[in-house]
Short mmCIF file of C-alpha atoms in Angstrom, two decimals:
data_model
loop_
_atom_site.label_atom_id
_atom_site.label_comp_id
_atom_site.label_asym_id
_atom_site.label_seq_id
_atom_site.Cartn_x
_atom_site.Cartn_y
_atom_site.Cartn_z
CA MET A 1 -46.79 -33.47 -5.60
CA LEU A 2 -47.78 -33.39 -2.42
CA ALA A 3 -49.25 -37.02 -2.70
CA MET A 4 -46.51 -38.64 -4.09
CA SER A 5 -44.29 -37.48 -1.94
CA ARG A 6 -46.38 -38.52 1.31
CA VAL A 7 -46.11 -42.33 -0.51
CA ALA A 8 -42.54 -41.99 -1.12
CA GLY A 9 -42.53 -41.00 2.80
CA ALA A 10 -44.70 -44.08 3.49
CA GLY A 11 -42.61 -46.17 1.14
CA LEU A 12 -39.18 -45.56 2.64
CA ALA A 13 -40.38 -45.97 6.57
CA ALA A 14 -41.99 -49.50 5.56
CA LEU A 15 -38.70 -50.47 3.82
CA LEU A 16 -36.31 -49.06 6.67
CA TYR A 17 -38.54 -51.36 8.89
CA ILE A 18 -38.19 -54.24 7.04
CA ALA A 19 -34.38 -53.53 7.00
CA LYS A 20 -34.74 -53.28 10.72
CA LYS A 21 -36.48 -56.38 10.98
CA ALA A 22 -33.42 -58.57 9.14
CA ALA A 23 -31.67 -57.37 11.22
CA ALA A 24 -33.17 -58.11 14.58
CA HIS A 25 -34.39 -61.73 12.87
CA GLU A 26 -33.52 -64.46 15.45
CA TYR A 27 -32.42 -68.07 14.90
CA HIS A 28 -34.00 -71.31 16.60
CA ASP A 29 -31.06 -73.48 17.05
CA ASP A 30 -32.62 -75.06 19.88
CA GLU A 31 -34.06 -76.98 17.53
CA ILE A 32 -31.02 -78.15 15.43
CA PRO A 33 -29.50 -80.82 16.38
CA GLU A 34 -25.97 -80.47 17.08
CA GLY A 35 -23.15 -80.56 14.10
CA GLN A 36 -26.36 -79.25 11.72
CA ALA A 37 -27.00 -76.18 9.81
CA VAL A 38 -30.71 -77.21 9.56
CA SER A 39 -33.66 -78.56 11.21
CA ALA A 40 -34.99 -82.12 11.02
CA LYS A 41 -38.24 -80.71 10.06
CA PRO A 42 -39.68 -80.49 6.67
CA ILE A 43 -40.35 -77.31 4.76
CA ASP A 44 -43.62 -75.72 5.31
CA SER A 45 -46.06 -74.45 3.17
CA ILE A 46 -45.44 -70.63 4.24
CA LEU A 47 -41.87 -70.95 3.28
CA TRP A 48 -42.44 -72.72 -0.38
CA ILE A 49 -44.38 -69.70 -0.87
CA HIS A 50 -42.14 -67.40 0.18
CA ILE A 51 -39.64 -68.83 -2.05
CA LEU A 52 -41.64 -69.18 -5.07
CA ILE A 53 -43.03 -65.45 -4.55
CA GLN A 54 -39.03 -64.19 -4.62
CA ILE A 55 -38.24 -66.15 -7.66
CA LEU A 56 -41.12 -64.79 -9.03
CA ALA A 57 -40.04 -61.24 -8.06
CA PHE A 58 -36.09 -61.30 -8.23
CA GLY A 59 -35.90 -64.20 -10.85
CA ILE A 60 -38.86 -62.72 -13.51
CA VAL A 61 -40.56 -59.18 -12.67
CA PHE A 62 -37.69 -57.52 -11.75
CA PRO A 63 -35.22 -58.74 -15.01
CA THR A 64 -38.30 -57.28 -17.27
CA GLY A 65 -38.57 -54.10 -15.58
CA MET A 66 -35.07 -53.28 -16.37
CA VAL A 67 -35.33 -54.31 -19.69
CA LEU A 68 -38.60 -52.01 -20.46
CA GLY A 69 -36.65 -49.71 -17.76
CA ILE A 70 -33.63 -49.05 -20.92
CA VAL A 71 -36.13 -48.60 -23.64
CA ARG A 72 -38.16 -46.11 -21.45
CA SER A 73 -41.70 -48.35 -21.89
CA ARG A 74 -44.51 -46.81 -19.96
CA TRP A 75 -44.46 -50.16 -18.06
CA HIS A 76 -41.34 -49.92 -16.29
CA VAL A 77 -43.15 -48.73 -13.20
CA PRO A 78 -45.97 -50.49 -12.73
CA LEU A 79 -43.86 -53.40 -13.59
CA GLN A 80 -41.23 -52.62 -10.64
CA THR A 81 -43.61 -51.87 -8.41
CA LEU A 82 -45.50 -54.70 -8.83
CA GLY A 83 -42.08 -56.66 -8.07
CA ALA A 84 -41.14 -54.21 -4.56
CA ILE A 85 -44.89 -55.53 -3.29
CA LEU A 86 -43.90 -58.81 -4.04
CA ALA A 87 -40.56 -58.98 -3.12
CA ILE A 88 -41.96 -56.90 0.52
CA VAL A 89 -44.53 -59.70 0.87
CA GLY A 90 -42.31 -62.81 0.09
CA TYR A 91 -40.11 -61.13 2.96
CA PHE A 92 -42.43 -61.59 5.67
CA LEU A 93 -43.43 -64.91 4.65
CA GLY A 94 -39.48 -65.75 5.00
CA HIS A 95 -39.78 -64.68 9.02
CA ALA A 96 -43.51 -66.29 9.27
CA HIS A 97 -42.95 -69.76 8.70
CA GLY A 98 -42.70 -72.63 11.16
CA GLY A 99 -41.43 -75.90 10.01
CA ARG A 100 -37.66 -76.33 9.49
CA GLN A 101 -35.68 -74.01 11.57
CA PHE A 102 -32.38 -72.78 10.10
CA ALA A 103 -28.96 -71.68 11.88
CA HIS A 104 -26.98 -68.16 11.57
CA ASN A 105 -27.14 -68.37 7.65
CA ILE A 106 -25.44 -65.95 4.40
CA HIS A 107 -29.14 -66.24 3.19
CA ALA A 108 -30.39 -64.43 5.34
CA SER A 109 -27.33 -62.12 6.24
CA PHE A 110 -27.10 -61.10 2.59
CA ALA A 111 -31.04 -60.61 2.47
CA THR A 112 -30.46 -57.06 4.12
CA TRP A 113 -28.08 -55.91 1.55
CA LEU A 114 -30.61 -56.87 -1.04
CA MET A 115 -33.44 -55.00 0.57
CA LEU A 116 -31.45 -52.22 0.75
CA MET A 117 -30.95 -51.81 -2.60
CA LEU A 118 -34.49 -52.04 -3.04
CA ILE A 119 -34.73 -49.25 -0.98
CA ALA A 120 -32.17 -47.28 -2.68
CA GLN A 121 -33.97 -48.02 -6.11
CA VAL A 122 -37.58 -47.45 -5.16
CA VAL A 123 -36.26 -43.59 -3.35
CA ILE A 124 -34.36 -43.15 -6.38
CA GLY A 125 -37.33 -44.21 -8.70
CA ILE A 126 -39.90 -41.95 -6.77
CA TYR A 127 -37.50 -39.34 -6.94
CA LEU A 128 -36.83 -39.60 -10.50
CA LYS A 129 -41.00 -39.49 -11.13
CA LEU A 130 -41.40 -36.40 -9.10
CA HIS A 131 -39.35 -34.51 -11.87
CA LEU A 132 -37.91 -31.98 -9.79
CA GLU A 133 -35.60 -30.50 -12.37
CA LYS A 134 -34.61 -26.45 -10.95
CA GLY A 135 -31.88 -25.42 -9.12
CA LEU A 136 -29.70 -28.18 -7.39
CA HIS A 137 -32.14 -30.97 -9.10
CA ALA A 138 -30.97 -29.92 -12.12
CA ARG A 139 -27.31 -30.81 -11.80
CA ILE A 140 -27.64 -34.31 -9.74
CA ARG A 141 -30.32 -35.30 -12.12
CA ARG A 142 -27.62 -36.84 -14.57
CA TRP A 143 -26.03 -38.82 -11.93
CA VAL A 144 -29.17 -39.81 -9.96
CA VAL A 145 -30.43 -41.35 -13.44
CA MET A 146 -27.09 -43.26 -14.09
CA THR A 147 -27.21 -44.40 -10.22
CA HIS A 148 -30.48 -45.92 -10.88
CA GLY A 149 -29.63 -47.75 -14.00
CA VAL A 150 -26.41 -48.99 -12.72
CA ILE A 151 -28.68 -50.68 -9.25
CA GLY A 152 -31.00 -52.05 -11.41
CA LYS A 153 -29.03 -53.96 -13.89
CA ALA A 154 -27.23 -55.17 -10.89
CA MET A 155 -30.15 -56.33 -9.29
CA PRO A 156 -30.45 -59.60 -11.29
CA VAL A 157 -26.99 -60.72 -10.20
CA VAL A 158 -27.21 -59.95 -7.08
CA SER A 159 -30.65 -61.13 -6.66
CA TRP A 160 -29.31 -64.56 -8.54
CA VAL A 161 -27.07 -64.52 -6.20
CA GLN A 162 -29.15 -64.90 -3.63
CA MET A 163 -31.33 -67.28 -5.06
CA LEU A 164 -28.43 -69.78 -4.73
CA PHE A 165 -27.94 -68.82 -0.99
CA GLY A 166 -31.23 -69.70 -0.40
CA GLY A 167 -30.78 -72.67 -2.27
CA ILE A 168 -27.78 -73.66 0.08
CA THR A 169 -29.35 -72.60 2.95
CA ALA A 170 -32.62 -74.74 2.44
CA LEU A 171 -30.78 -77.87 2.56
CA GLY A 172 -27.93 -76.62 4.73
CA PHE A 173 -25.54 -76.96 2.44
CA CYS A 174 -21.55 -75.68 1.95
CA ARG A 175 -20.22 -75.77 5.77
CA GLY A 176 -16.90 -77.14 7.19
CA ASP A 177 -14.79 -79.41 4.75
CA HIS A 178 -17.64 -78.81 1.84
CA LEU A 179 -17.52 -75.01 1.81
CA GLY A 180 -14.14 -74.67 -0.72
CA GLN A 181 -15.83 -77.28 -3.15
CA CYS A 182 -19.00 -75.31 -2.81
CA LEU A 183 -17.48 -71.64 -3.62
CA ALA A 184 -15.54 -74.13 -6.43
CA HIS A 185 -18.91 -75.26 -7.82
CA PHE A 186 -21.17 -72.09 -7.27
CA ILE A 187 -18.92 -69.99 -8.89
CA MET A 188 -17.43 -71.80 -11.47
CA GLY A 189 -20.97 -72.65 -12.92
CA SER A 190 -22.43 -69.29 -12.50
CA ALA A 191 -19.65 -67.84 -14.76
CA PHE A 192 -20.37 -70.22 -17.41
CA ILE A 193 -24.04 -68.91 -17.44
CA GLY A 194 -23.31 -65.67 -17.24
CA TYR A 195 -20.60 -66.07 -20.22
CA GLY A 196 -23.52 -67.48 -21.79
CA ILE A 197 -25.84 -64.72 -21.49
CA ILE A 198 -23.19 -62.27 -22.82
CA LEU A 199 -22.59 -64.28 -25.75
CA THR A 200 -26.85 -64.52 -26.20
CA ILE A 201 -26.28 -60.57 -26.09
CA LEU A 202 -23.80 -59.90 -28.63
CA LEU A 203 -25.76 -62.39 -30.46
CA LEU A 204 -28.85 -61.13 -30.76
CA VAL A 205 -28.64 -57.13 -30.07
CA GLY A 206 -24.89 -56.21 -29.56
CA GLN A 207 -23.11 -56.61 -33.49
CA LEU A 208 -23.46 -53.24 -32.88
CA TRP A 209 -21.74 -52.36 -30.04
CA LEU A 210 -18.52 -54.70 -30.89
CA LYS A 211 -18.43 -53.44 -34.29
CA ARG A 212 -18.26 -49.73 -32.55
CA THR A 213 -15.20 -50.99 -30.23
CA GLY A 214 -13.33 -51.82 -33.47
CA ARG A 215 -12.19 -55.41 -31.54
CA SER A 216 -13.41 -58.98 -32.45
CA GLN A 217 -15.38 -61.14 -29.67
CA GLU A 218 -12.86 -63.06 -29.02
CA PHE A 219 -10.37 -60.19 -27.63
CA PHE A 220 -12.92 -59.89 -24.86
CA ASP A 221 -13.25 -63.70 -24.43
CA SER A 222 -9.35 -64.09 -24.51
CA LEU A 223 -8.78 -61.14 -21.74
CA LEU A 224 -11.34 -62.62 -19.79
CA ILE A 225 -9.70 -65.84 -20.02
CA ALA A 226 -6.46 -64.95 -18.61
CA ALA A 227 -7.66 -63.01 -15.99
CA TRP A 228 -9.56 -66.29 -14.76
CA GLY A 229 -6.76 -68.14 -15.26
CA CYS A 230 -4.56 -66.11 -13.15
CA VAL A 231 -7.12 -66.29 -10.18
CA ASN A 232 -7.28 -70.18 -10.29
CA THR A 233 -3.60 -70.59 -10.81
CA PHE A 234 -2.67 -69.21 -7.61
CA THR A 235 -6.32 -69.79 -5.34
CA GLU A 236 -7.04 -73.28 -6.17
CA HIS A 237 -4.15 -74.51 -4.29
CA ARG A 238 -3.36 -73.59 -0.54
CA TRP A 239 0.48 -72.52 -0.91
CA GLY A 240 2.86 -73.46 1.72
CA ARG A 241 0.47 -76.93 2.63
CA PRO A 242 0.60 -80.54 0.66
CA TRP A 243 -1.22 -80.70 -3.01
CA VAL A 244 -4.59 -83.06 -2.03
CA LYS A 245 -7.16 -84.47 -4.36
CA ASN A 246 -7.47 -82.46 -7.65
CA ASP A 247 -5.20 -79.12 -6.51
CA LEU A 248 -2.69 -79.45 -9.62
CA GLN A 249 -5.36 -80.37 -12.49
CA HIS A 250 -7.40 -77.15 -10.89
CA THR A 251 -4.20 -75.40 -11.06
CA SER A 252 -3.08 -76.28 -14.40
CA MET A 253 -6.12 -75.62 -15.70
CA GLY A 254 -5.68 -71.59 -14.47
CA ILE A 255 -2.72 -72.05 -16.16
CA VAL A 256 -3.94 -73.22 -19.81
CA TRP A 257 -6.25 -70.22 -19.62
CA TRP A 258 -4.49 -67.49 -19.24
CA CYS A 259 -1.49 -68.64 -21.28
CA ALA A 260 -4.36 -69.76 -24.35
CA GLY A 261 -5.57 -66.22 -23.18
CA LEU A 262 -2.71 -64.09 -23.59
CA LEU A 263 -2.14 -65.83 -27.26
CA GLY A 264 -6.09 -64.94 -27.71
CA VAL A 265 -5.62 -61.44 -27.24
CA TRP A 266 -2.53 -61.35 -29.44
CA LEU A 267 -4.22 -63.20 -32.26
CA SER A 268 -7.45 -61.14 -31.94
CA LYS A 269 -6.02 -58.35 -34.64
CA LYS A 270 -4.88 -58.14 -37.75
CA ARG A 271 -1.37 -56.38 -39.19
CA ASP A 272 -3.23 -53.22 -39.56
CA GLY A 273 -5.30 -53.08 -36.22
CA ARG A 274 -8.82 -54.80 -38.04
CA PRO A 275 -10.22 -57.18 -35.58
CA LYS A 276 -9.68 -60.54 -36.39
CA ARG A 277 -11.65 -63.97 -35.21
CA ASN A 278 -9.86 -66.97 -33.47
CA LEU A 279 -10.67 -70.56 -32.03
CA PHE A 280 -8.47 -70.36 -28.82
CA PRO A 281 -11.29 -69.32 -26.49
CA ALA A 282 -13.32 -72.18 -27.80
CA LEU A 283 -10.05 -74.49 -27.85
CA VAL A 284 -9.86 -73.63 -24.20
CA ILE A 285 -13.42 -74.10 -23.37
CA MET A 286 -13.23 -77.77 -25.19
CA LEU A 287 -9.90 -78.95 -22.85
CA THR A 288 -11.76 -77.53 -19.54
CA GLY A 289 -14.32 -79.79 -21.02
CA TRP A 290 -12.28 -82.40 -21.42
CA GLY A 291 -10.54 -81.75 -17.94
CA MET A 292 -13.94 -81.89 -16.20
CA SER A 293 -14.93 -85.18 -17.38
CA ALA A 294 -12.16 -86.73 -15.86
CA HIS A 295 -12.49 -85.65 -12.57
CA PRO A 296 -12.41 -88.88 -10.17
CA GLN A 297 -15.23 -89.03 -7.71
CA SER A 298 -16.88 -90.18 -4.72
CA PHE A 299 -19.92 -91.22 -5.82
CA GLU A 300 -21.19 -93.07 -9.23
CA LEU A 301 -24.02 -90.49 -9.59
CA SER A 302 -21.14 -87.67 -9.37
CA THR A 303 -19.34 -89.35 -12.02
CA HIS A 304 -22.07 -89.36 -14.46
CA VAL A 305 -22.83 -85.50 -14.22
CA HIS A 306 -19.27 -84.68 -13.93
CA SER A 307 -18.84 -86.49 -17.52
CA VAL A 308 -21.94 -85.42 -18.86
CA PHE A 309 -20.69 -81.75 -18.11
CA GLY A 310 -17.60 -82.26 -19.65
CA TYR A 311 -19.34 -83.37 -22.75
CA THR A 312 -21.72 -80.44 -22.67
CA LEU A 313 -18.69 -78.00 -21.91
CA MET A 314 -16.24 -79.73 -25.35
CA ALA A 315 -19.63 -79.69 -27.24
CA ALA A 316 -20.05 -75.81 -26.55
CA GLY A 317 -15.88 -75.52 -27.43
CA ALA A 318 -16.71 -77.80 -30.55
CA VAL A 319 -19.33 -75.77 -32.05
CA ARG A 320 -18.41 -72.47 -31.53
CA ILE A 321 -15.33 -73.53 -33.63
CA VAL A 322 -17.61 -74.82 -36.33
CA GLU A 323 -19.39 -71.51 -36.39
CA ILE A 324 -16.64 -69.42 -36.80
CA SER A 325 -14.99 -71.44 -39.39
CA PHE A 326 -17.88 -72.76 -41.73
CA VAL A 327 -20.99 -70.90 -40.78
CA LEU A 328 -19.18 -67.06 -40.11
CA ARG A 329 -16.09 -68.07 -42.13
CA ASP A 330 -14.07 -65.62 -39.56
CA ARG A 331 -16.41 -62.70 -39.86
CA ASN A 332 -18.53 -61.05 -37.24
CA VAL A 333 -21.61 -61.60 -38.47
CA LEU A 334 -23.48 -63.87 -41.26
CA ASP A 335 -24.40 -60.65 -43.14
CA GLU A 336 -22.51 -57.11 -43.27
CA GLY A 337 -25.71 -55.75 -44.30
CA ASP A 338 -27.69 -56.76 -41.44
CA VAL A 339 -26.68 -57.87 -38.09
CA GLU A 340 -29.33 -58.73 -36.94
CA GLU A 341 -29.16 -61.77 -39.28
CA THR A 342 -28.56 -64.87 -37.66
CA SER A 343 -27.91 -68.91 -38.20
CA SER A 344 -29.87 -70.95 -35.78
CA PHE A 345 -26.47 -72.71 -35.26
CA GLN A 346 -25.09 -69.74 -33.43
CA TYR A 347 -27.86 -70.64 -30.64
CA LEU A 348 -25.90 -73.56 -29.87
CA THR A 349 -22.89 -72.30 -28.21
CA PRO A 350 -24.66 -70.16 -25.57
CA PHE A 351 -27.11 -72.47 -24.81
CA LEU A 352 -24.73 -75.20 -23.70
CA LEU A 353 -23.17 -73.02 -21.65
CA TYR A 354 -26.02 -72.64 -19.80
CA THR A 355 -26.25 -76.03 -19.35
CA SER A 356 -22.68 -76.45 -18.58
CA GLY A 357 -22.82 -73.83 -15.87
CA PHE A 358 -26.40 -75.25 -14.07
CA LEU A 359 -25.05 -79.20 -14.02
CA PHE A 360 -21.62 -78.14 -12.77
CA MET A 361 -23.62 -75.89 -9.93
CA GLY A 362 -25.74 -79.12 -9.36
CA ALA A 363 -22.72 -81.70 -9.10
CA THR A 364 -21.28 -80.87 -5.32
CA GLU A 365 -20.54 -83.79 -3.08
CA GLU A 366 -23.41 -83.15 -0.91
CA GLN A 367 -26.16 -82.29 -3.63
CA MET A 368 -24.24 -86.34 -4.89
CA ALA A 369 -24.91 -87.67 -2.02
CA LEU A 370 -28.51 -86.25 -1.05
CA LEU A 371 -29.55 -87.60 -4.71
CA ALA A 372 -27.86 -90.82 -4.37
CA GLY A 373 -29.71 -91.72 -1.04
CA ALA A 374 -33.07 -90.48 -3.04
CA HIS A 375 -31.99 -93.25 -5.67
CA VAL A 376 -31.94 -90.40 -8.32
CA THR A 377 -31.20 -91.63 -11.44
CA HIS A 378 -28.20 -89.27 -13.38
CA VAL A 379 -30.45 -89.32 -16.19
CA SER A 380 -33.40 -87.98 -14.89
CA TYR A 381 -31.00 -85.44 -13.08
CA ILE A 382 -29.17 -84.59 -16.07
CA LEU A 383 -32.66 -84.06 -17.82
CA LEU A 384 -33.93 -81.87 -15.38
CA LEU A 385 -30.71 -79.75 -15.55
CA PHE A 386 -31.19 -79.20 -19.15
CA SER A 387 -35.06 -78.37 -18.93
CA ILE A 388 -34.32 -75.79 -16.62
CA SER A 389 -31.66 -74.72 -19.06
CA PHE A 390 -34.04 -74.55 -21.53
CA LEU A 391 -36.04 -72.13 -19.78
CA LEU A 392 -33.81 -69.68 -18.74
CA PHE A 393 -32.39 -69.76 -22.18
CA LEU A 394 -36.29 -68.94 -23.05
CA PHE A 395 -36.32 -66.33 -20.75
CA VAL A 396 -33.28 -64.11 -21.71
CA THR A 397 -33.93 -64.71 -25.40
CA MET A 398 -37.69 -63.03 -24.33
CA LEU A 399 -35.78 -59.95 -22.71
CA LEU A 400 -33.55 -59.22 -25.63
CA HIS A 401 -37.06 -59.78 -28.03
CA ILE A 402 -38.41 -56.71 -26.21
CA TYR A 403 -35.29 -54.68 -25.94
CA ALA A 404 -34.44 -55.17 -30.00
CA SER A 405 -38.73 -54.42 -30.96
CA TYR A 406 -38.63 -51.33 -28.72
CA VAL A 407 -34.98 -49.91 -30.05
CA TRP A 408 -35.10 -51.33 -34.28
CA PRO A 409 -39.27 -51.66 -34.36
CA ILE A 410 -40.07 -53.50 -37.42
CA ASP A 411 -42.68 -51.61 -39.95
CA PRO A 412 -45.13 -54.04 -40.32
CA ALA A 413 -45.95 -52.21 -43.90
CA ALA A 414 -42.40 -52.66 -45.01
CA PRO A 415 -41.35 -54.44 -48.00
CA LYS A 416 -40.54 -57.90 -47.40
CA MET A 417 -37.66 -59.74 -47.80
CA ASN A 418 -37.42 -63.51 -49.07
CA GLY A 419 -40.86 -63.67 -47.67
CA ALA A 420 -40.52 -61.88 -44.17
CA ALA A 421 -40.65 -58.23 -43.10
CA GLY A 422 -37.21 -56.55 -42.86
CA PRO A 423 -35.86 -53.76 -40.58
CA ARG A 424 -36.58 -50.84 -43.46
CA LEU A 425 -37.68 -47.72 -43.09
CA ASN A 426 -40.12 -46.14 -46.11
CA GLY A 427 -38.72 -49.14 -47.93
CA HIS A 428 -35.07 -48.44 -46.95
CA VAL A 429 -32.67 -50.74 -45.39
CA ARG A 430 -32.06 -49.17 -42.11
CA GLY A 431 -27.89 -49.16 -42.07
CA ASP A 432 -25.72 -49.83 -39.26
CA SER A 433 -25.59 -46.21 -39.03
CA GLN A 434 -29.06 -45.66 -38.32
CA ARG A 435 -28.92 -48.43 -35.88
CA LEU A 436 -26.66 -46.91 -33.82
CA ARG A 437 -27.96 -44.10 -33.95
CA ASP A 438 -30.96 -45.34 -32.80
CA ALA A 439 -29.14 -47.00 -30.16
CA GLU A 440 -27.76 -44.03 -28.89
CA GLU A 441 -30.60 -42.05 -28.85
CA PHE A 442 -32.97 -44.69 -26.10
CA GLU A 443 -29.09 -44.78 -24.41
CA LEU A 444 -29.40 -40.58 -23.74
CA GLU A 445 -32.26 -40.38 -23.60
CA GLY A 446 -32.91 -42.30 -20.10
CA LEU A 447 -31.08 -38.68 -18.93
CA MET A 448 -33.68 -36.19 -20.25
CA SER A 449 -36.70 -35.02 -18.86
CA GLU A 450 -39.76 -35.85 -20.41
CA ASP A 451 -39.76 -32.12 -22.05
CA GLU A 452 -36.79 -32.36 -23.34
CA GLY A 453 -37.77 -36.53 -25.00
CA GLY A 454 -40.63 -34.56 -26.33
CA GLU A 455 -38.21 -32.20 -28.12
CA ALA A 456 -35.50 -34.62 -29.39
CA ALA A 457 -38.09 -36.66 -30.41
CA GLU A 458 -39.76 -34.03 -32.80
CA GLY A 459 -35.90 -33.04 -33.67
CA GLY A 460 -35.28 -36.56 -34.77
CA THR A 461 -38.35 -36.84 -36.41
CA ALA A 462 -37.95 -33.43 -38.64
CA THR A 463 -34.54 -34.78 -39.04
CA MET A 464 -35.53 -38.25 -40.49
CA LYS A 465 -37.90 -36.80 -42.90
CA GLU A 466 -34.95 -34.88 -43.92
CA ASN A 467 -32.60 -37.88 -44.60
CA VAL A 468 -34.87 -40.76 -45.93
CA THR A 469 -36.43 -40.29 -49.51
CA PRO A 470 -39.99 -41.45 -50.33
CA ALA A 471 -40.23 -45.04 -51.12
#
C-alpha cells in the first residue's frame, strides 16, 4: 500500500511538472515570416515521432483502454498505463523538436487542458486501485468511479479535437479570414463522423438500449437535426451585415433541418405511443448532400471534392431509406428474437457518413490551395480520404466487437443455427431480458469493490443455475 502511494505521488508530481512546462512553453516568433503562422523550415524527425506517438496514445491506446475499462477487463490498467507513458514521452518530444517553428497556437494551449485531464484520470485510477473503502472513502467511491468513467469516455472526443488542432497548427491554417470557414468544415465534418459512430454503436450493440427507451431511432435523429438546424439558422450569417458568398444557402439549410427535424420527431411514435420508424432524417441528409454538391468553389479541385462529398452524403441518405423501407420493413431490427442480427447492407449508412465527414473536413480553401499547388488530383485525394474512412470504421467495429464479446459471450460448445454459433446458454437462446440483465450487471459492476463484485458474481451464477434448464 505504501509503495503504491509513493508511485501515485511520483506520478502526480511528474504530471504537474508537465502541465507547468506547457504553460511556460516558448514560441520562436523570430523565425516566422511576418503575416505567417509557421516558419518555412520542414517538420523534423522529432516532431514526426511526436505526431505518431500521440496518435498511437490518444487515438488508439486510450479508446481501446476505455472499452476494456467499461467491460472490467484486467487489461484496462496495463493498457491505460502504456497510453499515459506514451503521452508523456510524446509531450516532451513536442517541446524538443527543431525544424519548423510555430507562433502561439490553439494546439499548444489546448494541450494543457488535455494533460490536466490525463492527470485527473491517472490520479483517480490510482486511488481506485488502492481500494480505500472505509469511512469517507466508502461514501465517495461511487462518485469517484462515475467521474473516472465520465473523463474516460470524454477523452476520445477531446483527443480528436486536439489532433485536429495539431494538423491545423502544423500547416499554419485557419487564421484570419479563413477561421470561419475552417470552423464550419471541421465542426460539420466531425459531426458527420460522430453521427456515423453513434449509428454504428446503435447498430451493433445499442438495440437493446433503444428498445428500453421505448422510442425509435428517428426520434433521437430528428431531435438532434432540429437542434442543429436552429443553431445553423442563426449562426451562419452575421446578422446586421450584408449577405455574402454562401450565407443564404447555409442559413436555408439550417431552416430545412429544424423544420424536417420537428416533423421527424412528431412522426416517430404511433397513436398508441409505440415507436415508429420514418424517413425524414435520411431525406434531410440527402438534401444536405445535394446542397453541398452545388456549392460554388474557387478551385477546380475544390469543386470536385465538394461534389463527391455531396454525392456521398446523398448516397448515405438514400441507403438509409432503402434500409428502413426494404431491409428492415419499418422494424427496428431484422429479427425481433435476436437484436444482434444485422444485414451487411446496414453497414453502408454509417460508413458513408464517416467518409462524408472526412471529405468535408478535407475541403477547406487552404487545403485545396495547397493540394492544387502540389498538383495533387482530386481522384488521388478522394481515394486517400476513403482509405482513412475504412480504417476508422474498422477500428470502431473492432472496439464494439471487444465490448460485445465481454458483455454477451458466445458459448463455443452451444448448438449452432444455420451453421453459425448463436448466442445461446445451455442450448437455449438468450432473450432480450437476459441480455438487458447482462448489460446492467456490467454497468453496475463498475460501482462495486472486488469483494462485492465477487459476491454478486456468485449470486448471479446461482440465479442462472435456477433459471436455466439443462439442454
